[in-house]
């Protein structure tokens, strides 16, 4: 059948969409777009900080950096004190790369990174740089445009980690109600230094005082689920309190969306590295390591890879990005949702677990389960029967009978039974009083 609708490239609907000129097509009439300026390298130099651990996964990011459209003029790789520094970065990328050994825990990288430029962004080695890092700035004033998520129950408070992130930010700005992802924020180096100085005064050089006064909360839970160090949300809350938040233009992610500047490509590895030894041993014992698969449409950066993903991802040609279908049509998620992983993975587990002997052939007998409280209510007849058996054994077994309903013939046995019942009633009276006391 002929399509009754006629389509034209002259007009395009960009309602509730933040754009830079690169996103525009041949249309002449544009509806609803918020148009911002792209990054200008003559005005702003940006450093990229990469948190690395023991696995050299950051090499994947660095090796593919020249294939991306990005604003980074330098890369700083934060590594553990015992990790070796690479001296061949110049063979991998044209962007200058230097290694900085940590002098504090990895969750302090935001404050500890040595930055030479006025601005910087931060990611970790489980990500790589997106195909297009579309940093946006307000026209004329050139303020960075930063996406935020409103701190509501639907978007934040039902997730313990997010709720605690807001609680910590409100120590700087009571009533703070915006969540800014660490990897979405374009940090100003001078403001970062001032923020981190005050953060350390409040929470200790390594965050050891963050939850010191939360003993009452710890009485009701094993641990507090929340960030162990400074966050982009706390950084912005501090700016608001200092009256310096005007250097940014914030835009609501729940209304206008946002394009991530970094794409996670080692999702499974991040979960495993973030596990404690006990958690990892339990997971190994459940034999789930080989059965788990990544489910992430964002890692596919070409139309062919997206359509051939095998998990139902959909390519959006306008923004050259791959998305799960629920993001477009509101259907059920194709990937399971999980809790956010820790930001500080444990050390490598290689060599920690020794080989074990084969298990015993005979299983250990489990502990018998305790009866629930209400079982005693239904045991009166069983109790009577048990007492009857005890009485029979004490009298030489004269009362034993293969049939509970059999009539005992001897007079002697009848007298014995009446005496037993009388004694049983006294026991039941004692039990009744005990039950009444409960």
Short mmCIF file of C-alpha atoms in Angstrom, two decimals:
data_model
loop_
_atom_site.label_atom_id
_atom_site.label_comp_id
_atom_site.label_asym_id
_atom_site.label_seq_id
_atom_site.Cartn_x
_atom_site.Cartn_y
_atom_site.Cartn_z
CA UNK A 1 0.00 0.00 0.00
CA UNK A 2 1.12 3.53 -0.68
CA UNK A 3 2.33 5.41 2.40
CA UNK A 4 -0.11 8.31 3.02
CA UNK A 5 2.64 10.37 4.65
CA UNK A 6 5.18 12.41 2.75
CA UNK A 7 8.61 12.91 4.25
CA UNK A 8 10.90 15.86 3.62
CA UNK A 9 14.44 16.72 4.76
CA UNK A 10 13.51 20.40 4.87
CA UNK A 11 12.20 20.21 8.46
CA UNK A 12 13.44 18.14 11.39
CA UNK A 13 12.17 17.71 14.92
CA UNK A 14 14.93 18.03 17.52
CA UNK A 15 12.60 18.57 20.47
CA UNK A 16 14.35 18.23 23.85
CA UNK A 17 17.77 17.66 22.27
CA UNK A 18 21.09 19.37 22.93
CA UNK A 19 23.07 19.81 19.70
CA UNK A 20 26.25 21.19 18.26
CA UNK A 21 26.50 22.09 14.56
CA UNK A 22 28.02 18.71 13.71
CA UNK A 23 24.69 17.04 14.50
CA UNK A 24 22.67 19.08 12.04
CA UNK A 25 21.67 17.72 8.64
CA UNK A 26 20.41 19.35 5.44
CA UNK A 27 17.19 20.61 7.09
CA UNK A 28 16.28 24.31 6.88
CA UNK A 29 13.59 24.39 9.56
CA UNK A 30 14.58 23.06 12.98
CA UNK A 31 12.12 22.44 15.78
CA UNK A 32 13.02 22.34 19.45
CA UNK A 33 16.81 22.07 19.34
CA UNK A 34 19.11 23.64 21.92
CA UNK A 35 22.15 24.59 19.89
CA UNK A 36 25.52 24.97 21.65
CA UNK A 37 29.07 25.66 20.53
CA UNK A 38 31.64 22.85 20.17
CA UNK A 39 34.98 22.72 21.91
CA UNK A 40 37.46 25.27 20.61
CA UNK A 41 41.11 24.13 20.98
CA UNK A 42 42.34 27.74 20.71
CA UNK A 43 40.40 28.66 23.86
CA UNK A 44 40.55 25.53 26.01
CA UNK A 45 43.11 22.80 26.55
CA UNK A 46 41.81 19.68 28.30
CA UNK A 47 43.79 16.93 30.05
CA UNK A 48 42.46 13.39 30.35
CA UNK A 49 43.15 11.54 33.63
CA UNK A 50 42.94 7.73 33.42
CA UNK A 51 42.78 5.64 36.61
CA UNK A 52 44.75 2.44 36.05
CA UNK A 53 45.49 -0.59 38.24
CA UNK A 54 47.60 -3.69 37.57
CA UNK A 55 46.32 -4.90 34.23
CA UNK A 56 47.46 -2.29 31.65
CA UNK A 57 43.91 -2.03 30.32
CA UNK A 58 44.50 1.68 29.72
CA UNK A 59 46.67 0.68 26.75
CA UNK A 60 43.48 -0.08 24.83
CA UNK A 61 42.30 3.50 25.38
CA UNK A 62 45.66 4.99 24.43
CA UNK A 63 46.19 2.84 21.34
CA UNK A 64 42.81 3.91 19.90
CA UNK A 65 43.00 7.55 20.95
CA UNK A 66 44.11 8.85 17.56
CA UNK A 67 41.05 7.26 15.91
CA UNK A 68 38.70 9.41 18.01
CA UNK A 69 37.41 12.95 17.71
CA UNK A 70 38.41 14.29 21.12
CA UNK A 71 39.64 17.52 22.80
CA UNK A 72 42.47 16.06 24.93
CA UNK A 73 45.88 17.66 24.63
CA UNK A 74 47.52 15.40 27.24
CA UNK A 75 46.83 12.12 29.06
CA UNK A 76 47.85 11.38 32.66
CA UNK A 77 47.74 7.69 33.65
CA UNK A 78 47.41 7.19 37.41
CA UNK A 79 49.03 3.87 38.41
CA UNK A 80 49.75 2.08 41.72
CA UNK A 81 53.15 2.75 43.33
CA UNK A 82 54.39 -0.76 42.46
CA UNK A 83 53.29 -0.68 38.82
CA UNK A 84 55.87 -0.16 36.10
CA UNK A 85 55.64 2.96 33.94
CA UNK A 86 55.54 2.63 30.17
CA UNK A 87 58.08 4.55 28.13
CA UNK A 88 56.63 3.70 24.71
CA UNK A 89 53.41 5.70 24.79
CA UNK A 90 54.67 7.82 21.93
CA UNK A 91 54.49 4.73 19.71
CA UNK A 92 50.79 4.33 20.49
CA UNK A 93 49.45 7.86 20.10
CA UNK A 94 50.42 11.34 19.03
CA UNK A 95 48.91 12.78 22.23
CA UNK A 96 51.51 13.29 24.99
CA UNK A 97 51.07 10.68 27.74
CA UNK A 98 52.76 10.60 31.13
CA UNK A 99 52.53 8.25 34.10
CA UNK A 100 51.91 9.39 37.66
CA UNK A 101 52.40 6.96 40.54
CA UNK A 102 49.79 7.33 43.23
CA UNK A 103 50.64 8.59 46.68
CA UNK A 104 47.10 7.98 47.94
CA UNK A 105 44.28 5.45 47.33
CA UNK A 106 42.88 5.25 43.81
CA UNK A 107 39.59 6.90 44.79
CA UNK A 108 41.62 10.07 45.45
CA UNK A 109 42.78 10.34 41.81
CA UNK A 110 40.40 13.25 41.25
CA UNK A 111 42.33 15.31 43.79
CA UNK A 112 45.81 13.85 43.38
CA UNK A 113 46.27 14.06 39.60
CA UNK A 114 48.93 16.58 38.61
CA UNK A 115 47.24 18.74 35.95
CA UNK A 116 49.05 21.35 33.86
CA UNK A 117 46.06 22.63 31.87
CA UNK A 118 43.12 24.74 33.05
CA UNK A 119 40.59 21.96 32.52
CA UNK A 120 40.54 18.18 32.77
CA UNK A 121 38.25 15.14 32.67
CA UNK A 122 38.62 11.78 34.38
CA UNK A 123 37.84 8.18 33.43
CA UNK A 124 39.29 4.76 34.21
CA UNK A 125 40.93 1.94 32.29
CA UNK A 126 37.67 0.01 31.91
CA UNK A 127 36.55 2.65 29.39
CA UNK A 128 37.83 4.08 26.17
CA UNK A 129 37.19 7.45 24.59
CA UNK A 130 33.94 7.69 22.63
CA UNK A 131 34.06 8.05 18.86
CA UNK A 132 33.04 11.69 19.23
CA UNK A 133 33.59 13.54 22.51
CA UNK A 134 31.04 16.26 21.98
CA UNK A 135 31.92 18.79 24.65
CA UNK A 136 29.39 21.61 24.52
CA UNK A 137 29.78 25.26 25.48
CA UNK A 138 27.36 28.15 25.64
CA UNK A 139 27.70 30.48 22.64
CA UNK A 140 29.54 33.70 23.42
CA UNK A 141 30.29 33.12 27.12
CA UNK A 142 31.80 29.68 26.41
CA UNK A 143 30.66 28.05 29.65
CA UNK A 144 30.91 24.23 29.72
CA UNK A 145 27.51 22.52 29.40
CA UNK A 146 27.31 19.70 31.96
CA UNK A 147 24.47 17.14 32.18
CA UNK A 148 22.98 16.36 35.58
CA UNK A 149 20.39 13.93 36.91
CA UNK A 150 17.75 15.26 39.31
CA UNK A 151 18.03 13.75 42.79
CA UNK A 152 14.56 12.20 42.97
CA UNK A 153 13.44 8.75 44.10
CA UNK A 154 13.01 7.48 40.54
CA UNK A 155 16.45 8.62 39.38
CA UNK A 156 18.52 8.47 42.56
CA UNK A 157 17.16 7.81 46.03
CA UNK A 158 16.10 4.21 45.39
CA UNK A 159 19.76 3.42 44.70
CA UNK A 160 21.83 3.39 47.94
CA UNK A 161 25.05 4.54 46.25
CA UNK A 162 23.38 7.53 44.62
CA UNK A 163 21.52 8.43 47.80
CA UNK A 164 24.76 8.44 49.77
CA UNK A 165 26.43 10.54 47.06
CA UNK A 166 23.79 13.23 47.62
CA UNK A 167 24.14 12.94 51.42
CA UNK A 168 27.86 13.65 51.13
CA UNK A 169 27.32 16.55 48.72
CA UNK A 170 24.85 18.14 51.13
CA UNK A 171 27.64 18.50 53.67
CA UNK A 172 28.86 21.30 51.40
CA UNK A 173 25.50 22.55 50.15
CA UNK A 174 22.44 21.60 52.24
CA UNK A 175 19.50 20.94 49.97
CA UNK A 176 21.70 19.96 47.03
CA UNK A 177 19.52 18.11 44.49
CA UNK A 178 21.66 17.43 41.40
CA UNK A 179 23.76 14.37 40.61
CA UNK A 180 26.73 14.99 38.31
CA UNK A 181 28.55 11.91 37.08
CA UNK A 182 32.30 11.99 37.67
CA UNK A 183 33.03 11.25 34.01
CA UNK A 184 30.61 13.90 32.70
CA UNK A 185 32.18 16.78 34.59
CA UNK A 186 34.74 19.06 32.97
CA UNK A 187 36.78 20.05 36.03
CA UNK A 188 38.44 23.41 36.40
CA UNK A 189 41.89 22.75 37.83
CA UNK A 190 42.01 25.85 40.05
CA UNK A 191 38.55 25.13 41.49
CA UNK A 192 39.45 21.46 41.91
CA UNK A 193 42.47 22.39 44.02
CA UNK A 194 40.41 24.60 46.34
CA UNK A 195 37.63 22.01 46.63
CA UNK A 196 40.05 19.15 47.40
CA UNK A 197 41.81 21.20 50.06
CA UNK A 198 38.54 21.68 51.96
CA UNK A 199 37.41 18.12 51.27
CA UNK A 200 40.57 16.74 52.88
CA UNK A 201 40.16 19.05 55.89
CA UNK A 202 36.69 17.61 56.45
CA UNK A 203 37.25 13.97 55.54
CA UNK A 204 40.98 13.33 55.99
CA UNK A 205 43.73 13.05 53.39
CA UNK A 206 42.48 9.59 52.38
CA UNK A 207 38.81 9.91 53.31
CA UNK A 208 39.28 8.13 56.63
CA UNK A 209 36.87 10.53 58.40
CA UNK A 210 34.05 10.35 55.84
CA UNK A 211 31.90 7.95 57.84
CA UNK A 212 33.48 8.39 61.25
CA UNK A 213 30.34 9.96 62.73
CA UNK A 214 27.99 7.40 61.19
CA UNK A 215 28.24 4.81 63.98
CA UNK A 216 24.50 4.82 64.61
CA UNK A 217 23.82 3.97 60.96
CA UNK A 218 26.43 1.22 61.08
CA UNK A 219 24.57 -0.36 63.99
CA UNK A 220 21.71 -1.22 61.63
CA UNK A 221 23.75 -2.28 58.58
CA UNK A 222 27.04 -4.02 57.86
CA UNK A 223 28.44 -1.16 55.82
CA UNK A 224 27.43 2.10 54.21
CA UNK A 225 27.14 1.85 50.43
CA UNK A 226 28.57 5.04 49.04
CA UNK A 227 31.58 6.69 47.41
CA UNK A 228 34.86 6.33 49.32
CA UNK A 229 36.28 9.60 48.02
CA UNK A 230 35.46 12.94 46.36
CA UNK A 231 32.91 12.99 43.53
CA UNK A 232 31.78 15.27 40.74
CA UNK A 233 28.54 15.81 42.65
CA UNK A 234 30.38 17.05 45.75
CA UNK A 235 32.61 19.22 43.58
CA UNK A 236 29.58 20.96 42.07
CA UNK A 237 27.87 21.26 45.48
CA UNK A 238 30.98 23.03 46.75
CA UNK A 239 30.89 25.41 43.76
CA UNK A 240 27.24 26.23 44.49
CA UNK A 241 28.05 27.05 48.11
CA UNK A 242 30.97 29.23 47.04
CA UNK A 243 28.82 31.02 44.46
CA UNK A 244 31.04 29.85 41.60
CA UNK A 245 28.61 27.47 39.91
CA UNK A 246 27.94 30.18 37.31
CA UNK A 247 31.05 29.03 35.44
CA UNK A 248 28.96 26.07 34.23
CA UNK A 249 25.68 25.67 32.38
CA UNK A 250 23.84 22.61 33.69
CA UNK A 251 21.28 20.73 31.60
CA UNK A 252 18.82 18.10 32.83
CA UNK A 253 19.80 14.68 31.50
CA UNK A 254 16.30 13.30 32.17
CA UNK A 255 14.82 15.89 29.75
CA UNK A 256 17.52 16.52 27.14
CA UNK A 257 19.64 13.39 27.32
CA UNK A 258 23.43 13.28 27.20
CA UNK A 259 26.15 11.64 25.13
CA UNK A 260 28.77 9.85 27.23
CA UNK A 261 32.33 10.98 26.49
CA UNK A 262 33.64 7.55 27.53
CA UNK A 263 32.37 4.07 26.66
CA UNK A 264 32.76 1.11 29.01
CA UNK A 265 34.32 -1.86 27.22
CA UNK A 266 35.53 -3.97 30.16
CA UNK A 267 32.26 -4.27 32.08
CA UNK A 268 32.74 -7.86 33.25
CA UNK A 269 36.35 -7.23 34.24
CA UNK A 270 35.32 -4.20 36.28
CA UNK A 271 32.85 -6.28 38.29
CA UNK A 272 35.36 -9.04 38.95
CA UNK A 273 38.22 -6.69 39.84
CA UNK A 274 35.96 -4.86 42.28
CA UNK A 275 35.11 -8.02 44.24
CA UNK A 276 36.68 -8.89 47.54
CA UNK A 277 38.54 -12.19 47.86
CA UNK A 278 35.52 -13.84 49.52
CA UNK A 279 33.11 -12.56 46.86
CA UNK A 280 35.38 -13.70 44.06
CA UNK A 281 35.89 -17.13 45.65
CA UNK A 282 32.12 -17.51 45.99
CA UNK A 283 31.63 -16.55 42.35
CA UNK A 284 34.28 -19.02 41.26
CA UNK A 285 32.60 -21.69 43.38
CA UNK A 286 29.30 -21.02 41.63
CA UNK A 287 31.07 -21.51 38.26
CA UNK A 288 29.63 -18.29 36.86
CA UNK A 289 32.82 -16.82 35.46
CA UNK A 290 32.53 -18.39 32.03
CA UNK A 291 28.76 -18.07 31.85
CA UNK A 292 28.52 -14.30 32.26
CA UNK A 293 28.53 -12.09 29.17
CA UNK A 294 28.71 -8.40 28.54
CA UNK A 295 25.53 -6.69 27.40
CA UNK A 296 26.39 -3.16 26.37
CA UNK A 297 25.16 -1.54 23.15
CA UNK A 298 27.29 1.56 23.71
CA UNK A 299 30.51 -0.33 22.97
CA UNK A 300 29.51 -0.77 19.30
CA UNK A 301 30.72 2.31 17.45
CA UNK A 302 29.83 1.48 13.86
CA UNK A 303 26.49 0.73 12.24
CA UNK A 304 27.63 -2.73 11.15
CA UNK A 305 28.85 -3.73 14.62
CA UNK A 306 25.68 -2.37 16.21
CA UNK A 307 23.28 -4.20 13.91
CA UNK A 308 25.32 -7.42 14.18
CA UNK A 309 25.51 -7.26 17.96
CA UNK A 310 23.13 -10.17 18.43
CA UNK A 311 21.41 -8.58 21.43
CA UNK A 312 18.99 -6.29 19.58
CA UNK A 313 20.87 -2.98 19.58
CA UNK A 314 19.63 -0.15 17.33
CA UNK A 315 21.84 2.28 15.41
CA UNK A 316 20.99 6.01 15.45
CA UNK A 317 22.65 7.46 12.33
CA UNK A 318 22.02 11.09 13.25
CA UNK A 319 24.27 10.85 16.33
CA UNK A 320 26.35 7.89 15.11
CA UNK A 321 25.61 5.94 18.25
CA UNK A 322 24.32 2.50 19.22
CA UNK A 323 21.55 2.16 21.79
CA UNK A 324 19.41 -0.56 23.39
CA UNK A 325 15.85 -0.55 21.98
CA UNK A 326 14.23 0.46 25.28
CA UNK A 327 16.01 3.80 25.08
CA UNK A 328 14.14 4.54 21.85
CA UNK A 329 10.75 2.80 22.14
CA UNK A 330 10.43 2.34 25.91
CA UNK A 331 10.28 -1.47 25.71
CA UNK A 332 11.61 -3.89 28.33
CA UNK A 333 15.41 -3.66 28.87
CA UNK A 334 17.41 -6.21 26.91
CA UNK A 335 20.25 -6.10 29.42
CA UNK A 336 19.91 -6.80 33.15
CA UNK A 337 20.41 -3.79 35.38
CA UNK A 338 23.08 -4.08 38.09
CA UNK A 339 24.43 -2.09 40.97
CA UNK A 340 27.23 0.31 40.17
CA UNK A 341 30.61 -1.40 40.66
CA UNK A 342 33.16 -0.11 43.10
CA UNK A 343 35.52 2.58 41.90
CA UNK A 344 38.52 0.92 43.55
CA UNK A 345 39.14 -2.64 42.31
CA UNK A 346 41.10 -5.03 44.48
CA UNK A 347 44.58 -6.23 43.60
CA UNK A 348 45.02 -9.07 41.14
CA UNK A 349 43.71 -12.40 42.39
CA UNK A 350 46.32 -14.41 40.49
CA UNK A 351 48.17 -16.73 42.86
CA UNK A 352 46.05 -15.95 45.92
CA UNK A 353 44.00 -19.14 45.84
CA UNK A 354 46.02 -22.34 46.26
CA UNK A 355 44.99 -25.64 44.74
CA UNK A 356 42.68 -27.59 47.03
CA UNK A 357 42.29 -31.30 47.71
CA UNK A 358 39.40 -33.17 46.15
CA UNK A 359 36.24 -33.04 48.27
CA UNK A 360 35.27 -35.96 50.54
CA UNK A 361 33.04 -38.64 49.05
CA UNK A 362 30.58 -38.56 51.92
CA UNK A 363 28.91 -35.22 52.53
CA UNK A 364 28.83 -33.72 55.98
CA UNK A 365 25.50 -34.29 57.70
CA UNK A 366 23.64 -30.98 57.85
CA UNK A 367 22.41 -29.56 61.10
CA UNK A 368 18.77 -30.47 61.80
CA UNK A 369 16.46 -27.54 61.30
CA UNK A 370 14.77 -26.09 64.35
CA UNK A 371 11.00 -26.30 64.53
CA UNK A 372 9.15 -23.00 64.15
CA UNK A 373 7.42 -21.58 67.22
CA UNK A 374 3.93 -22.69 66.24
CA UNK A 375 4.76 -26.41 65.96
CA UNK A 376 4.29 -26.91 69.71
CA UNK A 377 0.59 -26.06 69.31
CA UNK A 378 0.05 -29.16 67.15
CA UNK A 379 2.08 -31.60 69.27
CA UNK A 380 -0.37 -32.30 72.11
CA UNK A 381 -1.45 -35.69 70.71
CA UNK A 382 2.15 -36.63 69.93
CA UNK A 383 3.11 -35.61 73.45
CA UNK A 384 0.34 -37.76 74.86
CA UNK A 385 1.44 -40.73 72.77
CA UNK A 386 5.08 -40.31 73.85
CA UNK A 387 4.07 -40.21 77.50
CA UNK A 388 1.96 -43.31 76.97
CA UNK A 389 4.92 -45.16 75.48
CA UNK A 390 7.12 -44.10 78.41
CA UNK A 391 4.51 -45.32 80.86
CA UNK A 392 4.22 -48.67 79.05
CA UNK A 393 7.96 -49.21 79.14
CA UNK A 394 8.02 -48.45 82.86
CA UNK A 395 5.29 -51.08 83.45
CA UNK A 396 6.90 -53.87 81.49
CA UNK A 397 5.28 -53.13 78.19
CA UNK A 398 1.78 -54.36 79.22
CA UNK A 399 0.16 -51.36 77.52
CA UNK A 400 1.84 -51.78 74.13
CA UNK A 401 -0.54 -52.42 71.24
CA UNK A 402 -0.05 -52.50 67.47
CA UNK A 403 -3.28 -50.53 66.98
CA UNK A 404 -3.93 -47.17 68.62
CA UNK A 405 -7.68 -47.88 68.65
CA UNK A 406 -7.45 -51.41 70.12
CA UNK A 407 -9.47 -51.92 73.34
CA UNK A 408 -7.36 -53.27 76.19
CA UNK A 409 -9.01 -56.33 77.74
CA UNK A 410 -7.49 -56.76 81.17
CA UNK A 411 -8.78 -54.91 84.22
CA UNK A 412 -5.25 -54.31 85.34
CA UNK A 413 -4.44 -52.61 82.08
CA UNK A 414 -7.62 -50.49 82.33
CA UNK A 415 -6.62 -49.22 85.75
CA UNK A 416 -3.14 -48.49 84.50
CA UNK A 417 -4.57 -46.56 81.53
CA UNK A 418 -6.85 -44.44 83.78
CA UNK A 419 -3.89 -43.60 86.00
CA UNK A 420 -1.81 -42.69 82.97
CA UNK A 421 -4.53 -40.39 81.55
CA UNK A 422 -4.95 -38.65 84.89
CA UNK A 423 -1.22 -38.03 85.03
CA UNK A 424 -1.26 -36.88 81.37
CA UNK A 425 -3.93 -34.26 82.09
CA UNK A 426 -1.78 -32.81 84.83
CA UNK A 427 1.12 -32.53 82.37
CA UNK A 428 -1.13 -30.82 79.80
CA UNK A 429 -2.25 -28.34 82.42
CA UNK A 430 1.36 -27.44 83.10
CA UNK A 431 2.00 -27.08 79.35
CA UNK A 432 -1.10 -24.92 78.95
CA UNK A 433 0.07 -22.56 81.66
CA UNK A 434 3.44 -22.33 79.99
CA UNK A 435 1.79 -21.49 76.65
CA UNK A 436 -0.37 -18.90 78.31
CA UNK A 437 2.70 -17.27 79.74
CA UNK A 438 4.03 -16.90 76.15
#
